[in-house]
Short mmCIF file of C-alpha atoms and ligand atoms in Angstrom, two decimals:
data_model
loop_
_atom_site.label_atom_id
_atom_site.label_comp_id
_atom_site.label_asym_id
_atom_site.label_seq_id
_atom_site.Cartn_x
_atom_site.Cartn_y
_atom_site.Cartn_z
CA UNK A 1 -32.01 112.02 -133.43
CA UNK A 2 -29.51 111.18 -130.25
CA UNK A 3 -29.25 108.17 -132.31
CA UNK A 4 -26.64 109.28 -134.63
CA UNK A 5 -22.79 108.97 -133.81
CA UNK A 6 -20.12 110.83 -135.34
CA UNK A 7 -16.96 109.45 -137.12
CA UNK A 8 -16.43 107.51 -140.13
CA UNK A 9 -16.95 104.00 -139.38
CA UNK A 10 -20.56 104.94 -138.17
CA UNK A 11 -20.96 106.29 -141.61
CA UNK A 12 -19.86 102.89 -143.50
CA UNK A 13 -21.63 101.27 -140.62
CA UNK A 14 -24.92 102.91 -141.62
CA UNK A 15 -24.75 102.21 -146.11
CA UNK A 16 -23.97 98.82 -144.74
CA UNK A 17 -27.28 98.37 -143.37
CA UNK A 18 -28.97 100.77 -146.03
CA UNK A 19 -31.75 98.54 -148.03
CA UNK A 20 -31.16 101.28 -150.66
CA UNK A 21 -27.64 101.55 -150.83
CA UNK A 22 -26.96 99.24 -154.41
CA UNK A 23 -28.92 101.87 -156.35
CA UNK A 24 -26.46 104.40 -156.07
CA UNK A 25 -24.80 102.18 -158.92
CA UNK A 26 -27.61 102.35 -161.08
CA UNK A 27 -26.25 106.10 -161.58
CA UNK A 28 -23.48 108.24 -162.62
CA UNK A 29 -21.73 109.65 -160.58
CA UNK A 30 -20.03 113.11 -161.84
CA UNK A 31 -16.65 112.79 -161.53
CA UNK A 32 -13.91 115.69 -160.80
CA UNK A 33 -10.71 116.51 -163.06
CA UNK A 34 -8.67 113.71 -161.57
CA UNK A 35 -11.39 111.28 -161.89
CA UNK A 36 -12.84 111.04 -158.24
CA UNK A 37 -16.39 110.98 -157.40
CA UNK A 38 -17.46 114.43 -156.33
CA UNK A 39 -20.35 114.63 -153.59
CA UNK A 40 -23.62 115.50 -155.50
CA UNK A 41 -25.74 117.79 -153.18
CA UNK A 42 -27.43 119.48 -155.96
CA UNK A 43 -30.04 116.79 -156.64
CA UNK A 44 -32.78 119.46 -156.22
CA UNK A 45 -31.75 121.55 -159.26
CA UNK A 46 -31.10 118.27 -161.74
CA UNK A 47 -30.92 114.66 -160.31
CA UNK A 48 -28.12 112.48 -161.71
CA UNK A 49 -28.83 110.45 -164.93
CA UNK A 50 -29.70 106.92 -164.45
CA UNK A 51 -27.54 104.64 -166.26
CA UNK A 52 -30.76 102.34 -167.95
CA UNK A 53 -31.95 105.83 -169.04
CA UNK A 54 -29.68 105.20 -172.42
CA UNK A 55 -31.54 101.95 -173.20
CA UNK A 56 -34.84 103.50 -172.95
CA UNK A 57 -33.54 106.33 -175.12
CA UNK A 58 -32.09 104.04 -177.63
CA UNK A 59 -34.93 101.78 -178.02
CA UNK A 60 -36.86 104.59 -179.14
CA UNK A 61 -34.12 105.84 -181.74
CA UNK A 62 -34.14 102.51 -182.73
CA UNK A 63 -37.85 101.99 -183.50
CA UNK A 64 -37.89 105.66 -184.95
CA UNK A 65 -34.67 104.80 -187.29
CA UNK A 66 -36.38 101.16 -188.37
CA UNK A 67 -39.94 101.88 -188.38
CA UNK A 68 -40.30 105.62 -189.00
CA UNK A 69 -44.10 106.94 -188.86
CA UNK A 70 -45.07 103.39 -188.45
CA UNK A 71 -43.40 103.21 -184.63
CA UNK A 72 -46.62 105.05 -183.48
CA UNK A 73 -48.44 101.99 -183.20
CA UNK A 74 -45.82 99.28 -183.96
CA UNK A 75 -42.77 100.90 -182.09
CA UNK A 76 -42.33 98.77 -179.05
CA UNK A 77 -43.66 101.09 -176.48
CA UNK A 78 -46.32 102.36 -179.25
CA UNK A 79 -45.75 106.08 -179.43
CA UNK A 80 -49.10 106.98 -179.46
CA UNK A 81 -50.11 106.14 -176.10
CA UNK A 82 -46.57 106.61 -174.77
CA UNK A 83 -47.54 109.28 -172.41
CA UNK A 84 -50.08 106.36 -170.77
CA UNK A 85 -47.01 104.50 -169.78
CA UNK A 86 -45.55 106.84 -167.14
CA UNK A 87 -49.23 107.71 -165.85
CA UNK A 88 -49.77 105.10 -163.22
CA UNK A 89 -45.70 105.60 -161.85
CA UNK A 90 -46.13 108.73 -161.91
CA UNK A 91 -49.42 108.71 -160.00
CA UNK A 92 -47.63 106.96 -157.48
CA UNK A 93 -44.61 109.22 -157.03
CA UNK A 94 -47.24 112.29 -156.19
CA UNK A 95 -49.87 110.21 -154.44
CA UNK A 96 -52.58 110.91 -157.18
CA UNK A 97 -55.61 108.38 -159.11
CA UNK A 98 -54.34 107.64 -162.85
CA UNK A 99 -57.17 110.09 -164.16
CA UNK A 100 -55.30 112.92 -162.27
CA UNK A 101 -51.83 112.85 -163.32
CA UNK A 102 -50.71 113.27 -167.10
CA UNK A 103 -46.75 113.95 -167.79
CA UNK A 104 -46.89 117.07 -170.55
CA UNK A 105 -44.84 120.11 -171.45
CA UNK A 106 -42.88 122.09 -169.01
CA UNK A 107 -43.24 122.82 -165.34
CA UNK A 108 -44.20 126.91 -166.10
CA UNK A 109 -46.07 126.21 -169.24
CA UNK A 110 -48.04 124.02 -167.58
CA UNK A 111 -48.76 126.24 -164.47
CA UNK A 112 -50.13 128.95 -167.18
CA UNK A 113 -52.10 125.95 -169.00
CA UNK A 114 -54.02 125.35 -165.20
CA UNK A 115 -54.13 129.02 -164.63
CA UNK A 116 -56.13 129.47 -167.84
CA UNK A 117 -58.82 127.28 -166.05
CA UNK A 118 -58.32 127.56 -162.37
CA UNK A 119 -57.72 131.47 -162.41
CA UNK A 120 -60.48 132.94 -163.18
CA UNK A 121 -60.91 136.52 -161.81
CA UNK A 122 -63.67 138.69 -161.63
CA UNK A 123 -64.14 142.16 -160.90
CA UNK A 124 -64.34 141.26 -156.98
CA UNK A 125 -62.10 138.79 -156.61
CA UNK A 126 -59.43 138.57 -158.65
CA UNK A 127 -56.38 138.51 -156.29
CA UNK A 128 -53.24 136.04 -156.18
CA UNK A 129 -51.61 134.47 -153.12
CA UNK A 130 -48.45 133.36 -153.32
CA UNK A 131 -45.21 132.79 -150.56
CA UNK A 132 -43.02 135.62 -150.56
CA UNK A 133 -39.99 133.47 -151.73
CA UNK A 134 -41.68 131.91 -154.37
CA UNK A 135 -39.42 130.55 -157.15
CA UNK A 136 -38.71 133.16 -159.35
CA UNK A 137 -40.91 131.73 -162.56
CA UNK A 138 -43.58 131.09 -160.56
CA UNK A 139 -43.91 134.79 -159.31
CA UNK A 140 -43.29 135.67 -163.00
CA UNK A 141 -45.84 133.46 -163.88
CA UNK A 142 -48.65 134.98 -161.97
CA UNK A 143 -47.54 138.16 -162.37
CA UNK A 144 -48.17 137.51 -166.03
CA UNK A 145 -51.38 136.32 -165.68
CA UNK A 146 -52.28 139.12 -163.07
CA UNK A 147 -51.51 141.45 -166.66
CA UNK A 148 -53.16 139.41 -169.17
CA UNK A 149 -56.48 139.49 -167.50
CA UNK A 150 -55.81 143.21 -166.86
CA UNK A 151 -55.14 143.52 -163.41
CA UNK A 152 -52.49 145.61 -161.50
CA UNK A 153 -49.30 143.07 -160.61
CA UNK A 154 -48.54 144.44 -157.80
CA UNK A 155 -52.16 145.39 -156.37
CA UNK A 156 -53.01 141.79 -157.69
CA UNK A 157 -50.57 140.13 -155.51
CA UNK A 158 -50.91 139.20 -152.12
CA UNK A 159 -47.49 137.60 -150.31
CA UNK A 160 -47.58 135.14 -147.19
CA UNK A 161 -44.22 136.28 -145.74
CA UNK A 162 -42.12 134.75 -142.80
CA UNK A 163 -41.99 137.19 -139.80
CA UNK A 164 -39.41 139.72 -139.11
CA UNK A 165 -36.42 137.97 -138.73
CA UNK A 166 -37.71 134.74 -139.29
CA UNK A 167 -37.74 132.52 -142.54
CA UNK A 168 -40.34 129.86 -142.24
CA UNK A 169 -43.58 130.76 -143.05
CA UNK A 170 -46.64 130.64 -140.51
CA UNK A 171 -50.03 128.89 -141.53
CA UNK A 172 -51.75 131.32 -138.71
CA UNK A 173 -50.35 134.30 -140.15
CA UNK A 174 -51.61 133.29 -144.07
CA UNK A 175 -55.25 132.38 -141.63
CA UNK A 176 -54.90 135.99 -141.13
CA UNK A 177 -54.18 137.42 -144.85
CA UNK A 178 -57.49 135.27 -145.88
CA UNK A 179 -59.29 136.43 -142.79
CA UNK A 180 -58.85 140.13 -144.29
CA UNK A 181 -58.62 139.45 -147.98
CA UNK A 182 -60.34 135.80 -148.70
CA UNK A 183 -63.03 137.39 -150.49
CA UNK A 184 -60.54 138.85 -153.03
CA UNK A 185 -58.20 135.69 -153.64
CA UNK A 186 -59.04 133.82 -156.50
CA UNK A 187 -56.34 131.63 -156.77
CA UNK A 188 -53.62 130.43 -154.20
CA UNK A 189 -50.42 128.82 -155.55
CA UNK A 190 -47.67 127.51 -153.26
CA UNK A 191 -44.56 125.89 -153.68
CA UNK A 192 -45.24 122.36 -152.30
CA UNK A 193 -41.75 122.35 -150.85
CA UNK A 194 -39.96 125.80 -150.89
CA UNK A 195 -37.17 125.89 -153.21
CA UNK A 196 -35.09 128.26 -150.78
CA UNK A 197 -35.82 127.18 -147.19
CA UNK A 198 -36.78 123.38 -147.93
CA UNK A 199 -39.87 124.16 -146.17
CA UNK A 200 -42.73 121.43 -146.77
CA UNK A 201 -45.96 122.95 -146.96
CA UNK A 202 -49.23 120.76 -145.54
CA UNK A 203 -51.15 120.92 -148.99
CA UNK A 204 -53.87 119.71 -147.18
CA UNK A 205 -54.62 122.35 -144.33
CA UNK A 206 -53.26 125.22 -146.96
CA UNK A 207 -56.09 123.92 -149.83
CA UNK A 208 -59.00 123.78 -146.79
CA UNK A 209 -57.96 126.75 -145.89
CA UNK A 210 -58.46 127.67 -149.38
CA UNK A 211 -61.39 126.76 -149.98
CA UNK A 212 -63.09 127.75 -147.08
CA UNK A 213 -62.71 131.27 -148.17
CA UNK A 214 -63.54 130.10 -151.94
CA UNK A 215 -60.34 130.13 -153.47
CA UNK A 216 -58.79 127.74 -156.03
CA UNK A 217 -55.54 126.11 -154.74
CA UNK A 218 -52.66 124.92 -156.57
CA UNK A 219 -49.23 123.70 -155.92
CA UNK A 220 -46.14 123.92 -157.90
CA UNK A 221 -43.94 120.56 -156.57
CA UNK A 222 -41.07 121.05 -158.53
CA UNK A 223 -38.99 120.60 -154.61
CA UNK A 224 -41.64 117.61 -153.84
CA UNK A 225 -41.76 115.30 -156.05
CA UNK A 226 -39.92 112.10 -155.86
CA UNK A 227 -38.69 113.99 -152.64
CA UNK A 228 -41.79 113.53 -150.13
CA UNK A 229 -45.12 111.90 -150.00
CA UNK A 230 -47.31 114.48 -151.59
CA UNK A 231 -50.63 112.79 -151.29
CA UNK A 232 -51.84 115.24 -153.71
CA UNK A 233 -55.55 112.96 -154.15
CA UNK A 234 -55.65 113.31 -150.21
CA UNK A 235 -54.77 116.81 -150.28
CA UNK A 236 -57.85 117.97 -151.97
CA UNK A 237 -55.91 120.44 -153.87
CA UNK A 238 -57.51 121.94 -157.65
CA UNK A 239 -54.06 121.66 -159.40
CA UNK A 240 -50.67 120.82 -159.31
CA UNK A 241 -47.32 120.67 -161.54
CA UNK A 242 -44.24 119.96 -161.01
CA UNK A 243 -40.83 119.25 -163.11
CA UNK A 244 -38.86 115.91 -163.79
CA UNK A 245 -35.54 116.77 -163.76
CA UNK A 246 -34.76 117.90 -159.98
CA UNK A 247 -35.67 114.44 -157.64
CA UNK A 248 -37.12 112.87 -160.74
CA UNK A 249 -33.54 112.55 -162.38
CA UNK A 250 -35.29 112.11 -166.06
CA UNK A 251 -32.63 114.78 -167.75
CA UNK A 252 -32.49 118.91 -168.38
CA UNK A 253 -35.22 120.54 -169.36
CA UNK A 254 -37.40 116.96 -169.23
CA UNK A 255 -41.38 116.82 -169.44
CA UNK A 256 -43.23 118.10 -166.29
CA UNK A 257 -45.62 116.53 -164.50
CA UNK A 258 -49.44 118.03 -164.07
CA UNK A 259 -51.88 116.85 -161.52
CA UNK A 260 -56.22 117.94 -161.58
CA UNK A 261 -58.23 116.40 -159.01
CA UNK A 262 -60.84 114.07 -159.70
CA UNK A 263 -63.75 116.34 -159.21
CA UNK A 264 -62.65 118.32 -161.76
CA UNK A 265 -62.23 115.30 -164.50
CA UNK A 266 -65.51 115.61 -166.06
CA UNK A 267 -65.69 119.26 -166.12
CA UNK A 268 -66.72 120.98 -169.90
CA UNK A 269 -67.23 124.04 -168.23
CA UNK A 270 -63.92 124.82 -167.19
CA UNK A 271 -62.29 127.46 -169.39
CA UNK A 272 -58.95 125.65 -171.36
CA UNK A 273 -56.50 125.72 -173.90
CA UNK A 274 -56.51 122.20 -175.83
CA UNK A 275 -55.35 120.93 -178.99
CA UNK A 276 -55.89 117.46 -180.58
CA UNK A 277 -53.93 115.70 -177.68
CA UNK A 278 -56.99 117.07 -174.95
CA UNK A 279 -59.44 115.22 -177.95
CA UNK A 280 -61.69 111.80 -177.21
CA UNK A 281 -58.54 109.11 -178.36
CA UNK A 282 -60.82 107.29 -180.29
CA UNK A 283 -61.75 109.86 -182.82
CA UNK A 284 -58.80 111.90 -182.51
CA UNK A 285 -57.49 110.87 -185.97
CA UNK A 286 -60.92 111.07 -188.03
CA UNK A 287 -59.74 114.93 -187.98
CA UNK A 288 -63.01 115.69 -188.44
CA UNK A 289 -65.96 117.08 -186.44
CA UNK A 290 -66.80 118.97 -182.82
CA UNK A 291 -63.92 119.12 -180.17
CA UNK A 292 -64.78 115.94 -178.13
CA UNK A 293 -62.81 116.27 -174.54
CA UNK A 294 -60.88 114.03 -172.87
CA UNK A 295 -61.63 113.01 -169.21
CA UNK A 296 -59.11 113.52 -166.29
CA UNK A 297 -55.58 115.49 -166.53
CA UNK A 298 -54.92 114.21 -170.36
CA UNK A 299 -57.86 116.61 -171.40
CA UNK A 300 -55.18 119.47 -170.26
CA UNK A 301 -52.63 118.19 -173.31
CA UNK A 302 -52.12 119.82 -176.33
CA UNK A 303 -49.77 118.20 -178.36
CA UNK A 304 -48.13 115.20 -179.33
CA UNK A 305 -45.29 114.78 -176.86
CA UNK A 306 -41.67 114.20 -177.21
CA UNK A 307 -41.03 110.89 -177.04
CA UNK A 308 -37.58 110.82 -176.14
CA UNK A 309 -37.39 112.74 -173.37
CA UNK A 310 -40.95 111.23 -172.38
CA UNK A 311 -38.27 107.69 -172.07
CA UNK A 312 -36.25 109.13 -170.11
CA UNK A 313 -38.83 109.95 -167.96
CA UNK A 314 -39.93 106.12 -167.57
CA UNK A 315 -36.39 105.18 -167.30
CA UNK A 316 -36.62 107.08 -164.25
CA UNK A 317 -40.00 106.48 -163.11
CA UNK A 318 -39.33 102.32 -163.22
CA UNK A 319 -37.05 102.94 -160.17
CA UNK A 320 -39.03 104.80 -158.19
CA UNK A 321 -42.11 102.17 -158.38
CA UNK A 322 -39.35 99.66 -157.74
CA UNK A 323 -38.08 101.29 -154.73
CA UNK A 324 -41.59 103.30 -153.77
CA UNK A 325 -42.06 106.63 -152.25
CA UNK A 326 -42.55 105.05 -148.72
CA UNK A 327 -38.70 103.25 -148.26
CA UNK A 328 -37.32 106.55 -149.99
CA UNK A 329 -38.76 108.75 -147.31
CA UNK A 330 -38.06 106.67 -144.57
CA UNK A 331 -33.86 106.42 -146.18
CA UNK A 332 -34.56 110.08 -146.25
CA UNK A 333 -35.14 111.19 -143.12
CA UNK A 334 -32.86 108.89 -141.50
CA UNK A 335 -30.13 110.46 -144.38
CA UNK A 336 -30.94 114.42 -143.65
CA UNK A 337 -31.18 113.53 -139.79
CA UNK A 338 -27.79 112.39 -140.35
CA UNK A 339 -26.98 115.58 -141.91
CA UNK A 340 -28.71 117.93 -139.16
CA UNK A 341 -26.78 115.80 -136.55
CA UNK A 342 -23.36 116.94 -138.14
CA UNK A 343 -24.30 120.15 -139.00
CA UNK A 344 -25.35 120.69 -135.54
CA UNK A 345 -22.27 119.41 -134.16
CA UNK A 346 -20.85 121.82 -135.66
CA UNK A 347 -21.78 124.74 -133.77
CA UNK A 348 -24.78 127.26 -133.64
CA UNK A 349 -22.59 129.83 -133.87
CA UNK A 350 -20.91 128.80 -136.87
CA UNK A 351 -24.32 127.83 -138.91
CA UNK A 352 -28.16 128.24 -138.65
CA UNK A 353 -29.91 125.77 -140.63
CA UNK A 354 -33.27 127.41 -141.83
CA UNK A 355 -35.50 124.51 -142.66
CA UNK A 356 -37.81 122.70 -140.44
CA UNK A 357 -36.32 120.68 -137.82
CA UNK A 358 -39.48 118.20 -137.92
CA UNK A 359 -38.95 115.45 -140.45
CA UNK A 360 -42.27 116.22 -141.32
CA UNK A 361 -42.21 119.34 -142.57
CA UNK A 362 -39.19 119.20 -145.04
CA UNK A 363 -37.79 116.65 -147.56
CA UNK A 364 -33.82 116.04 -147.68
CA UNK A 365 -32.92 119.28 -148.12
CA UNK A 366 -31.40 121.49 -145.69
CA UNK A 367 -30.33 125.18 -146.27
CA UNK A 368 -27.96 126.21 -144.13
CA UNK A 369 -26.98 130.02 -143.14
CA UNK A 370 -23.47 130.25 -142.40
CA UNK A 371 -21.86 132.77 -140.03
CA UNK A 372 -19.41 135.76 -141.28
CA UNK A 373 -19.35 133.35 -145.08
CA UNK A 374 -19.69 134.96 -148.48
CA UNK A 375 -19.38 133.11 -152.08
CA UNK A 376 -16.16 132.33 -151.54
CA UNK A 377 -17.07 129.58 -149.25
CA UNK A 378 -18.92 128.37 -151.79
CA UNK A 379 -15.73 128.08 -154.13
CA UNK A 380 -13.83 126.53 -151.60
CA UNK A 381 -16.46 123.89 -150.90
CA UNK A 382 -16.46 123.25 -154.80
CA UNK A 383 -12.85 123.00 -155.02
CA UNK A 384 -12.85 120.45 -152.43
CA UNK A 385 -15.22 118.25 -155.03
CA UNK A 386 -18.44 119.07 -153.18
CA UNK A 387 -21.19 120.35 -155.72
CA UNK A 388 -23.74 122.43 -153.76
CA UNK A 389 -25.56 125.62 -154.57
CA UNK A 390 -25.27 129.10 -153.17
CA UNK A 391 -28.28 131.46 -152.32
CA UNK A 392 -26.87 134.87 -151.55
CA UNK A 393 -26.21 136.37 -148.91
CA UNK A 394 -24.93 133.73 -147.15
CA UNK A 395 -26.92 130.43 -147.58
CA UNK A 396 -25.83 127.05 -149.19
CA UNK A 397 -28.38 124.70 -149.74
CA UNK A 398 -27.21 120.83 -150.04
CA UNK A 399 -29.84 118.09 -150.54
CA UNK A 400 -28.62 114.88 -149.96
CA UNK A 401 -30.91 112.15 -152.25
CA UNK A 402 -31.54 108.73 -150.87
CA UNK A 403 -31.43 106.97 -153.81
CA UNK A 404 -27.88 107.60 -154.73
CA UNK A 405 -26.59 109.85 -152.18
CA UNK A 406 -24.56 107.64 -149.15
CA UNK A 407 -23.84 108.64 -145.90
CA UNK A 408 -20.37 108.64 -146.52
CA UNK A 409 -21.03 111.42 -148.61
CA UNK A 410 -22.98 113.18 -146.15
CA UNK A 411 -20.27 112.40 -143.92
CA UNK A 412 -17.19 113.94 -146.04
CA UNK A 413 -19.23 116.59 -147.02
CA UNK A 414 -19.44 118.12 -143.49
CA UNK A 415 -15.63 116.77 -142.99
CA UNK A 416 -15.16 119.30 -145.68
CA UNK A 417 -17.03 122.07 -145.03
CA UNK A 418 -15.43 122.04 -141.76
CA UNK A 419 -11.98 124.04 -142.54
CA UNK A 420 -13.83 126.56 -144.89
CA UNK A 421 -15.62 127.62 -141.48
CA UNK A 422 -14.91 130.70 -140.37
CA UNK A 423 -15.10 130.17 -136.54
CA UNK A 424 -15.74 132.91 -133.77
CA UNK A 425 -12.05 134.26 -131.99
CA UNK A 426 -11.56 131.21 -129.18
CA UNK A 427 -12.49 128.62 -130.94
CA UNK A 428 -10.24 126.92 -133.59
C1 LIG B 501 -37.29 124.40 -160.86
C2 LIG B 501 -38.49 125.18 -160.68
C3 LIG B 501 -39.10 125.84 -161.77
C4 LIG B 501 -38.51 125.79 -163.15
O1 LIG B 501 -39.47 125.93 -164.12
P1 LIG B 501 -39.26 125.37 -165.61
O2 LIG B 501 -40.49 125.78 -166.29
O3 LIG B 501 -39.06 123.90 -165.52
O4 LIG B 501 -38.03 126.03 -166.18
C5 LIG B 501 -40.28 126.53 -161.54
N1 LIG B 501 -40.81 126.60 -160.29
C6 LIG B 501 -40.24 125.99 -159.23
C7 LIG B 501 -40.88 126.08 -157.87
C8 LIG B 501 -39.06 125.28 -159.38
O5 LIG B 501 -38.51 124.69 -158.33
#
């Protein structure tokens, strides 16, 4: 951490000597009204759009405008078994076997889709667990589910909240909640990396926590993956989904990604929704006969997927297994280190940063509480062509991405918060 210097050159100095720094020209960059590059810090709400994505697009519109119905087997990624194409990247990204991962509808459909089979209350236990600051749709979500099995929302939900006056959440104090109430979970469901604090959870301790007191546990990684090393095979973990257009840069509103583990792959007797895409692929177009299930996480499909986003997807996908997960997180932490360094330099009495301080417990985000600010730092930080998010009261969360975010930008961007800082009487 001492390591870091401040100034300029060190920042040049250090994209120099960045393996990673040429694929920040495999993207766009957005650009502001007089045509400069604006520093991108919002990576974890949508990632930037790789420029090869358009040739993966167009091939498809191209086999779909010469071939038509024909391009599902003579297209030249056969639409068919397009989806089998991003499985083994994708795999990868999250840490999962093949037969666990399956890219398919959205990230809250899909969470509903494993809650039909992982949540499955009883009279006696019938309870959800979720963080307190869960992402909005995944509260919803539950909530939902709490009603459709016709249980009480609120009664039905239990929250693992930070302490008073803290934000970070305590794996002794959720210990506690299942020490109490463990007989009455049925599912937990955690965000993998919390949206709001950048928190990353340890899926692994969390799901044998879990299951010691007989409780289902699933993630939502929308904040994790492409971001950290999920290990979600290693984490033991009944379910997880997660989207592809925050770190996975594969376009708005892109396919999600779904995970089941292994154990679970061969399973009839799990309750599910399916269609003809969770049928045997060998029989699926006889249209005939008994539902025949597919093994793995494709048994949790339903239809016949969108190809063109699904391209998008790969587009983005063929970087990450050309760069892998393991040089990412290593630019990563060296990136956001850089970041905390700054930050820090700034002043604790200017700004708080609320995520972990150990590299191991967050991925390149940092949310940061500033002193006496309100939205219209916010503004100001936008106007000087830095695109961040704001969390009110008075929180802006920036996420600097190491495969196209520099430490130049990291660099300007705290150049440029500076100013907008509303420092205490004494000190300029
Ligand atoms: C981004 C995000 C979502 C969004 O859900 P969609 O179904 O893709 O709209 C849900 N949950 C979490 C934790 C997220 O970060």
């Amino acid at each position: 951490m001492s390591d870091f210097k401040l100034g300029h050159e060190y920042a040049l100095e250090q994209d120099r000597n960045d393996p990673l720094s040429t694929y920040r020209k495999q993207f766009y960059i957005p650009k502001d009204k007089d045509g400069n590059e604006v520093i991108y810090m919002t990576g974890n709400s949508l990632g930037l759009q790789p420029k090869q994505t358009k040739t993966y697009v167009n091939q498809e519109l191209k086999d779909w405008a010469n071939l038509g119905v024909e391009g599902h087997f003579e297209a030249k990624n056969p639409w068919l078994k397009y989806h089998e194409f991003l499985t083994e990247n994708m795999a990868k990204v999250v840490g999962a076997k093949p037969i666990e991962t399956v890219v398919m509808n959205t990230l809250t459909a899909n969470l509903h889709f494993l809650m039909v089979s992982f949540y499955q209350p009883t009279k006696t236990r019938y309870k959800i667990l979720i963080e307190s600051d869960a992402f909005p749709s995944d509260k919803y979500a539950v909530e939902s589910q709490l009603r459709h099995h016709d249980f009480d929302d609120k009664e039905g939900l239990v929250l693992w909240k930070p302490r008073k006056g803290e934000e970070l959440l305590h794996y002794e104090d959720l210990e506690t909640i299942l020490k109490t109430q463990g007989e009455d979970v049925a599912l937990i469901m955690i965000g993998g990396v919390n949206y709001y604090t950048g928190q990353f959870f340890d899926l692994k301790r969390i799901t044998e926590l879990g299951h010691q007191y007989g409780c289902m546990v699933g993630f939502d990684c929308a904040h994790g993956a492409g971001n950290v090393q999920l290990n979600l095979h290693e984490s033991g973990a009944d379910f997880a989904a997660w989207c592809t257009y925050k770190y996975l840069n594969a376009g708005p509103g892109s396919l999600a990604g779904c995970f089941v583990h292994e154990r679970h792959a061969h399973r009839k007797d799990l309750n599910r929704f399916t269609g003809w895409w969770s049928h045997n692929k060998e029989t699926r177009f006889l249209m005939r006969g008994e539902f025949d299930q597919l093994p793995g996480a494709e048994g949790w499909q339903l239809s016949n997927p969108p190809i063109l986003s699904m391209a998008a997807i790969k587009a983005s996908l063929d970087i990450f297994s050309e760069v892998g997960m393991e040089a990412l997180t290593e630019k990563s932490k060296k990136l956001t280190g850089y970041f905390e360094y700054l930050l820090k330099n700034l002043g604790e009495d200017v700004i708080k940063i609320i995520t972990p301080e150990n590299p191991e417990e967050r991925g390149c985000q940092l949310s940061i509480q500033v002193k006496r600010a309100d939205k219209s730092l916010y503004e100001k930080l936008t106007q000087a062509g830095v695109i961040s998010d704001w969390r009110e009261p008075d929180v802006i969360r920036c996420a600097p991405v190491p495969l196209y975010n520099s430490f130049e930008d990291v660099y300007w961007l705290v150049e440029k918060l500076k100013p907008i800082l509303t420092f205490p009487k004494g000190r300029n």
